[in-house]
Amino acid sequence: GSSYYRILSVNDSLSLAYEEEFKYGIYQLGFKRFFRYLNYVRIVRFESQNYSRFDECQVVSSVDAFYLNSLNTQINTSVHNIGVDHLFFRPVLKENMTLDEDVLLIVGNLIGGNLQYTQNFIDSVWSRYIEKHRDHKLKIVSRTLPNHWSEEFVIDNNLEILNDVESLPEVYQTCSAVISPVLKKCGMQNKILEGMSMGKVVIGYEPSFLGISYGNNGCEYLAAKNSG
């Protein structure tokens, strides 16, 4: 019979993402944390037992490859870097477009993990930052506005939620820097690549940039060790 070369393309390891959430205390509530831990145990078992059944397991960063091999040395991983659509994510030049140096940008729908990471960033970093820089603003591109974000919360933290954006590249061009609030080492984050491709300084946490092996802190991006 014919034999086939079986390829599994997972991009990144979900169990690694869960481990990082536990490591940095992203989910503090007991019930939610316990529920995610149960899922984590199931996912670790699934990845370690099933990924080795394929001839090749494709991921987007060496971080994920190393982790999966630590689960099972029989998993044949290969790393394939990803990128963004250069026809869409490229600097937009218009005569009437101006750069606002006092505006920073987060792009990500405010649900699930994105919401949790953004909330943590606002509470632990941004709220302290604007105590000294009240004229600075944080724009967030999101189709969803969290129910627990009151109008007072948005105003007090100098936030602007953009939920009806016609041209994302134009929004990128009007801000001075892009914030990646995600605190975990897992895969290669699209929003970081988008910000870089738009010619913007991308600011975030060190673990978020580990998937970009060719990048250097202080050159291609600015990274802090933690939110302290």
mmCIF file of C-alpha atoms in Angstrom:
data_model
loop_
_atom_site.group_PDB
_atom_site.id
_atom_site.type_symbol
_atom_site.label_atom_id
_atom_site.label_comp_id
_atom_site.label_asym_id
_atom_site.label_seq_id
_atom_site.Cartn_x
_atom_site.Cartn_y
_atom_site.Cartn_z
ATOM 1 C CA GLY A 1 0.000 0.000 0.000
ATOM 2 C CA SER A 2 0.940 3.654 -0.357
ATOM 3 C CA SER A 3 2.646 5.378 2.536
ATOM 4 C CA TYR A 4 2.065 9.006 3.451
ATOM 5 C CA TYR A 5 4.287 11.487 5.219
ATOM 6 C CA ARG A 6 2.096 12.766 8.028
ATOM 7 C CA ILE A 7 2.573 16.396 9.077
ATOM 8 C CA LEU A 8 0.939 18.051 12.071
ATOM 9 C CA SER A 9 1.049 21.871 12.067
ATOM 10 C CA VAL A 10 0.098 23.147 15.539
ATOM 11 C CA ASN A 11 1.933 26.520 15.486
ATOM 12 C CA ASP A 12 2.530 26.438 19.244
ATOM 13 C CA SER A 13 2.003 24.258 22.303
ATOM 14 C CA LEU A 14 -1.210 24.901 24.213
ATOM 15 C CA SER A 15 0.052 23.198 27.359
ATOM 16 C CA LEU A 16 3.080 25.526 27.356
ATOM 17 C CA ALA A 17 0.729 28.503 27.172
ATOM 18 C CA TYR A 18 -1.168 27.172 30.182
ATOM 19 C CA GLU A 19 2.072 26.605 32.122
ATOM 20 C CA GLU A 20 3.062 30.207 31.519
ATOM 21 C CA GLU A 21 -0.323 31.441 32.766
ATOM 22 C CA PHE A 22 0.159 29.513 36.010
ATOM 23 C CA LYS A 23 3.756 30.721 36.308
ATOM 24 C CA TYR A 24 2.829 34.400 36.099
ATOM 25 C CA GLY A 25 -0.430 34.136 38.036
ATOM 26 C CA ILE A 26 -2.651 35.300 35.195
ATOM 27 C CA TYR A 27 -5.704 33.594 36.665
ATOM 28 C CA GLN A 28 -6.054 34.262 40.389
ATOM 29 C CA LEU A 29 -9.632 33.119 41.068
ATOM 30 C CA GLY A 30 -9.673 29.638 42.586
ATOM 31 C CA PHE A 31 -12.448 28.106 40.477
ATOM 32 C CA LYS A 32 -11.166 29.425 37.153
ATOM 33 C CA ARG A 33 -7.606 28.459 37.995
ATOM 34 C CA PHE A 34 -8.688 24.940 39.017
ATOM 35 C CA PHE A 35 -10.731 24.512 35.835
ATOM 36 C CA ARG A 36 -7.788 25.571 33.674
ATOM 37 C CA TYR A 37 -5.483 23.235 35.570
ATOM 38 C CA LEU A 38 -7.762 20.297 34.790
ATOM 39 C CA ASN A 39 -7.666 21.279 31.113
ATOM 40 C CA TYR A 40 -3.897 21.650 31.313
ATOM 41 C CA VAL A 41 -3.470 18.087 32.594
ATOM 42 C CA ARG A 42 -5.611 16.738 29.750
ATOM 43 C CA ILE A 43 -3.753 18.799 27.123
ATOM 44 C CA VAL A 44 -0.311 17.700 28.337
ATOM 45 C CA ARG A 45 -1.421 14.076 28.090
ATOM 46 C CA PHE A 46 -2.860 14.622 24.626
ATOM 47 C CA GLU A 47 0.204 16.424 23.225
ATOM 48 C CA SER A 48 2.710 13.966 24.697
ATOM 49 C CA GLN A 49 0.816 10.880 23.509
ATOM 50 C CA ASN A 50 -0.456 11.953 20.093
ATOM 51 C CA TYR A 51 2.062 14.368 18.522
ATOM 52 C CA SER A 52 4.681 11.618 18.222
ATOM 53 C CA ARG A 53 2.336 9.664 15.948
ATOM 54 C CA PHE A 54 3.087 12.107 13.136
ATOM 55 C CA ASP A 55 6.230 12.080 11.024
ATOM 56 C CA GLU A 56 6.698 15.809 11.626
ATOM 57 C CA CYS A 57 5.238 18.332 14.055
ATOM 58 C CA GLN A 58 5.531 21.915 12.817
ATOM 59 C CA VAL A 59 5.735 24.829 15.273
ATOM 60 C CA VAL A 60 6.575 28.507 14.855
ATOM 61 C CA SER A 61 9.344 28.892 17.430
ATOM 62 C CA SER A 62 12.213 26.964 18.993
ATOM 63 C CA VAL A 63 10.641 27.630 22.407
ATOM 64 C CA ASP A 64 7.671 25.433 21.518
ATOM 65 C CA ALA A 65 9.871 22.813 19.859
ATOM 66 C CA PHE A 66 12.044 22.487 22.962
ATOM 67 C CA TYR A 67 8.991 22.226 25.222
ATOM 68 C CA LEU A 68 7.267 19.542 23.137
ATOM 69 C CA ASN A 69 10.491 17.517 23.029
ATOM 70 C CA SER A 70 10.652 17.745 26.818
ATOM 71 C CA LEU A 71 7.203 16.115 26.941
ATOM 72 C CA ASN A 72 8.194 13.346 24.564
ATOM 73 C CA THR A 73 11.567 12.960 22.879
ATOM 74 C CA GLN A 74 9.868 11.004 20.087
ATOM 75 C CA ILE A 75 8.066 14.102 18.810
ATOM 76 C CA ASN A 76 9.857 15.145 15.607
ATOM 77 C CA THR A 77 9.518 18.931 15.716
ATOM 78 C CA SER A 78 10.473 21.424 13.033
ATOM 79 C CA VAL A 79 10.439 25.211 13.337
ATOM 80 C CA HIS A 80 8.818 27.371 10.666
ATOM 81 C CA ASN A 81 8.789 31.112 11.293
ATOM 82 C CA ILE A 82 5.634 32.968 10.367
ATOM 83 C CA GLY A 83 5.116 36.523 9.149
ATOM 84 C CA VAL A 84 2.384 38.970 8.278
ATOM 85 C CA ASP A 85 0.795 40.050 5.015
ATOM 86 C CA HIS A 86 3.262 42.697 3.815
ATOM 87 C CA LEU A 87 0.665 44.086 1.408
ATOM 88 C CA PHE A 88 -1.589 44.978 4.349
ATOM 89 C CA PHE A 89 0.741 45.587 7.286
ATOM 90 C CA ARG A 90 3.035 48.236 5.945
ATOM 91 C CA PRO A 91 3.415 51.940 6.812
ATOM 92 C CA VAL A 92 0.672 54.154 5.427
ATOM 93 C CA LEU A 93 1.733 57.571 4.218
ATOM 94 C CA LYS A 94 -0.911 60.262 3.847
ATOM 95 C CA GLU A 95 -0.452 64.014 3.751
ATOM 96 C CA ASN A 96 -3.110 64.699 6.389
ATOM 97 C CA MET A 97 -1.969 61.936 8.749
ATOM 98 C CA THR A 98 -0.142 63.029 11.901
ATOM 99 C CA LEU A 99 1.708 61.050 14.548
ATOM 100 C CA ASP A 100 0.527 61.525 18.123
ATOM 101 C CA GLU A 101 3.573 60.975 20.318
ATOM 102 C CA ASP A 102 1.420 60.758 23.451
ATOM 103 C CA VAL A 103 -0.630 57.781 22.237
ATOM 104 C CA LEU A 104 0.235 54.100 22.690
ATOM 105 C CA LEU A 105 -1.674 51.235 21.097
ATOM 106 C CA ILE A 106 -2.888 47.742 21.976
ATOM 107 C CA VAL A 107 -4.536 45.626 19.270
ATOM 108 C CA GLY A 108 -6.557 42.640 20.454
ATOM 109 C CA ASN A 109 -10.189 41.777 21.091
ATOM 110 C CA LEU A 110 -10.899 42.123 24.807
ATOM 111 C CA ILE A 111 -12.118 38.618 25.546
ATOM 112 C CA GLY A 112 -10.547 35.553 27.164
ATOM 113 C CA GLY A 113 -6.781 35.673 27.535
ATOM 114 C CA ASN A 114 -6.443 38.991 25.695
ATOM 115 C CA LEU A 115 -8.738 40.627 28.220
ATOM 116 C CA GLN A 116 -6.922 39.110 31.194
ATOM 117 C CA TYR A 117 -3.480 40.173 29.976
ATOM 118 C CA THR A 118 -4.683 43.678 29.068
ATOM 119 C CA GLN A 119 -6.443 44.074 32.416
ATOM 120 C CA ASN A 120 -3.290 43.017 34.261
ATOM 121 C CA PHE A 121 -1.206 45.464 32.235
ATOM 122 C CA ILE A 122 -3.566 48.351 32.982
ATOM 123 C CA ASP A 123 -3.755 47.530 36.689
ATOM 124 C CA SER A 124 -0.062 46.879 37.310
ATOM 125 C CA VAL A 125 1.685 49.134 34.768
ATOM 126 C CA TRP A 126 -0.484 51.643 32.947
ATOM 127 C CA SER A 127 -2.345 52.973 35.992
ATOM 128 C CA ARG A 128 0.978 53.830 37.642
ATOM 129 C CA TYR A 129 2.443 55.243 34.436
ATOM 130 C CA ILE A 130 -0.330 57.786 33.880
ATOM 131 C CA GLU A 131 0.053 59.110 37.419
ATOM 132 C CA LYS A 132 3.127 60.888 36.038
ATOM 133 C CA HIS A 133 1.946 61.220 32.427
ATOM 134 C CA ARG A 134 -1.686 62.307 32.561
ATOM 135 C CA ASP A 135 -1.507 63.655 29.009
ATOM 136 C CA HIS A 136 -0.760 60.188 27.562
ATOM 137 C CA LYS A 137 -3.469 57.933 26.166
ATOM 138 C CA LEU A 138 -3.784 54.204 25.544
ATOM 139 C CA LYS A 139 -5.833 53.237 22.497
ATOM 140 C CA ILE A 140 -7.200 49.694 22.364
ATOM 141 C CA VAL A 141 -8.540 48.213 19.145
ATOM 142 C CA SER A 142 -11.224 45.726 20.174
ATOM 143 C CA ARG A 143 -14.597 44.689 18.816
ATOM 144 C CA THR A 144 -15.722 44.014 22.386
ATOM 145 C CA LEU A 145 -15.977 46.304 25.413
ATOM 146 C CA PRO A 146 -15.848 44.290 28.669
ATOM 147 C CA ASN A 147 -19.029 44.590 30.712
ATOM 148 C CA HIS A 148 -17.110 45.351 33.897
ATOM 149 C CA TRP A 149 -15.226 48.262 32.322
ATOM 150 C CA SER A 150 -17.268 51.247 33.453
ATOM 151 C CA GLU A 151 -17.106 54.640 31.781
ATOM 152 C CA GLU A 152 -15.310 55.887 34.888
ATOM 153 C CA PHE A 153 -12.663 53.154 34.551
ATOM 154 C CA VAL A 154 -12.031 54.081 30.906
ATOM 155 C CA ILE A 155 -11.777 57.805 31.673
ATOM 156 C CA ASP A 156 -9.635 57.427 34.814
ATOM 157 C CA ASN A 157 -7.106 55.296 32.918
ATOM 158 C CA ASN A 158 -6.982 57.517 29.816
ATOM 159 C CA LEU A 159 -8.267 54.731 27.583
ATOM 160 C CA GLU A 160 -9.893 54.955 24.169
ATOM 161 C CA ILE A 161 -11.623 51.855 22.828
ATOM 162 C CA LEU A 162 -11.799 51.635 19.027
ATOM 163 C CA ASN A 163 -14.391 49.035 18.023
ATOM 164 C CA ASP A 164 -15.173 50.181 14.495
ATOM 165 C CA VAL A 165 -11.873 50.491 12.629
ATOM 166 C CA GLU A 166 -11.903 50.811 8.853
ATOM 167 C CA SER A 167 -8.136 50.777 8.373
ATOM 168 C CA LEU A 168 -5.953 49.129 11.010
ATOM 169 C CA PRO A 169 -2.698 50.240 9.315
ATOM 170 C CA GLU A 170 -3.821 53.861 9.619
ATOM 171 C CA VAL A 171 -4.475 53.390 13.339
ATOM 172 C CA TYR A 172 -0.974 51.973 13.736
ATOM 173 C CA GLN A 173 0.506 54.990 11.990
ATOM 174 C CA THR A 174 -1.096 57.534 14.332
ATOM 175 C CA CYS A 175 0.465 56.093 17.508
ATOM 176 C CA SER A 176 4.009 56.332 18.788
ATOM 177 C CA ALA A 177 4.428 52.764 20.060
ATOM 178 C CA VAL A 178 2.658 49.410 20.259
ATOM 179 C CA ILE A 179 2.126 47.579 23.542
ATOM 180 C CA SER A 180 2.063 43.785 23.814
ATOM 181 C CA PRO A 181 0.490 43.053 27.220
ATOM 182 C CA VAL A 182 0.908 39.278 26.904
ATOM 183 C CA LEU A 183 3.167 37.792 29.576
ATOM 184 C CA LYS A 184 4.169 34.307 28.455
ATOM 185 C CA LYS A 185 6.725 32.521 26.311
ATOM 186 C CA CYS A 186 4.796 30.721 23.661
ATOM 187 C CA GLY A 187 4.998 30.776 19.898
ATOM 188 C CA MET A 188 5.411 33.876 17.778
ATOM 189 C CA GLN A 189 2.819 36.543 18.496
ATOM 190 C CA ASN A 190 1.093 38.053 15.478
ATOM 191 C CA LYS A 191 0.483 41.428 17.124
ATOM 192 C CA ILE A 192 4.197 41.858 17.790
ATOM 193 C CA LEU A 193 4.990 41.075 14.150
ATOM 194 C CA GLU A 194 2.271 43.465 12.990
ATOM 195 C CA GLY A 195 3.666 46.319 15.076
ATOM 196 C CA MET A 196 7.187 45.699 13.813
ATOM 197 C CA SER A 197 6.041 45.546 10.198
ATOM 198 C CA MET A 198 4.309 48.907 10.664
ATOM 199 C CA GLY A 199 7.634 50.412 11.694
ATOM 200 C CA LYS A 200 6.600 50.922 15.312
ATOM 201 C CA VAL A 201 8.475 50.418 18.553
ATOM 202 C CA VAL A 202 6.944 47.346 20.219
ATOM 203 C CA ILE A 203 7.027 47.298 24.013
ATOM 204 C CA GLY A 204 6.271 44.223 26.102
ATOM 205 C CA TYR A 205 7.621 41.554 28.419
ATOM 206 C CA GLU A 206 10.759 39.524 27.690
ATOM 207 C CA PRO A 207 9.009 36.112 27.467
ATOM 208 C CA SER A 208 6.730 37.433 24.710
ATOM 209 C CA PHE A 209 9.681 37.976 22.381
ATOM 210 C CA LEU A 210 11.447 34.621 22.840
ATOM 211 C CA GLY A 211 9.779 33.280 19.700
ATOM 212 C CA ILE A 212 11.478 36.000 17.634
ATOM 213 C CA SER A 213 14.982 34.596 17.617
ATOM 214 C CA TYR A 214 16.397 37.301 15.343
ATOM 215 C CA GLY A 215 15.231 40.159 17.580
ATOM 216 C CA ASN A 216 17.274 41.971 20.210
ATOM 217 C CA ASN A 217 16.005 43.888 23.219
ATOM 218 C CA GLY A 218 16.716 47.581 22.808
ATOM 219 C CA CYS A 219 17.024 47.270 19.038
ATOM 220 C CA GLU A 220 14.025 45.561 17.428
ATOM 221 C CA TYR A 221 11.857 45.877 20.551
ATOM 222 C CA LEU A 222 11.808 47.051 24.182
ATOM 223 C CA ALA A 223 11.126 44.400 26.819
ATOM 224 C CA ALA A 224 10.774 44.363 30.594
ATOM 225 C CA LYS A 225 11.366 41.285 32.745
ATOM 226 C CA ASN A 226 8.018 41.668 34.485
ATOM 227 C CA SER A 227 5.367 44.215 35.431
ATOM 228 C CA GLY A 228 7.200 45.389 38.553
#
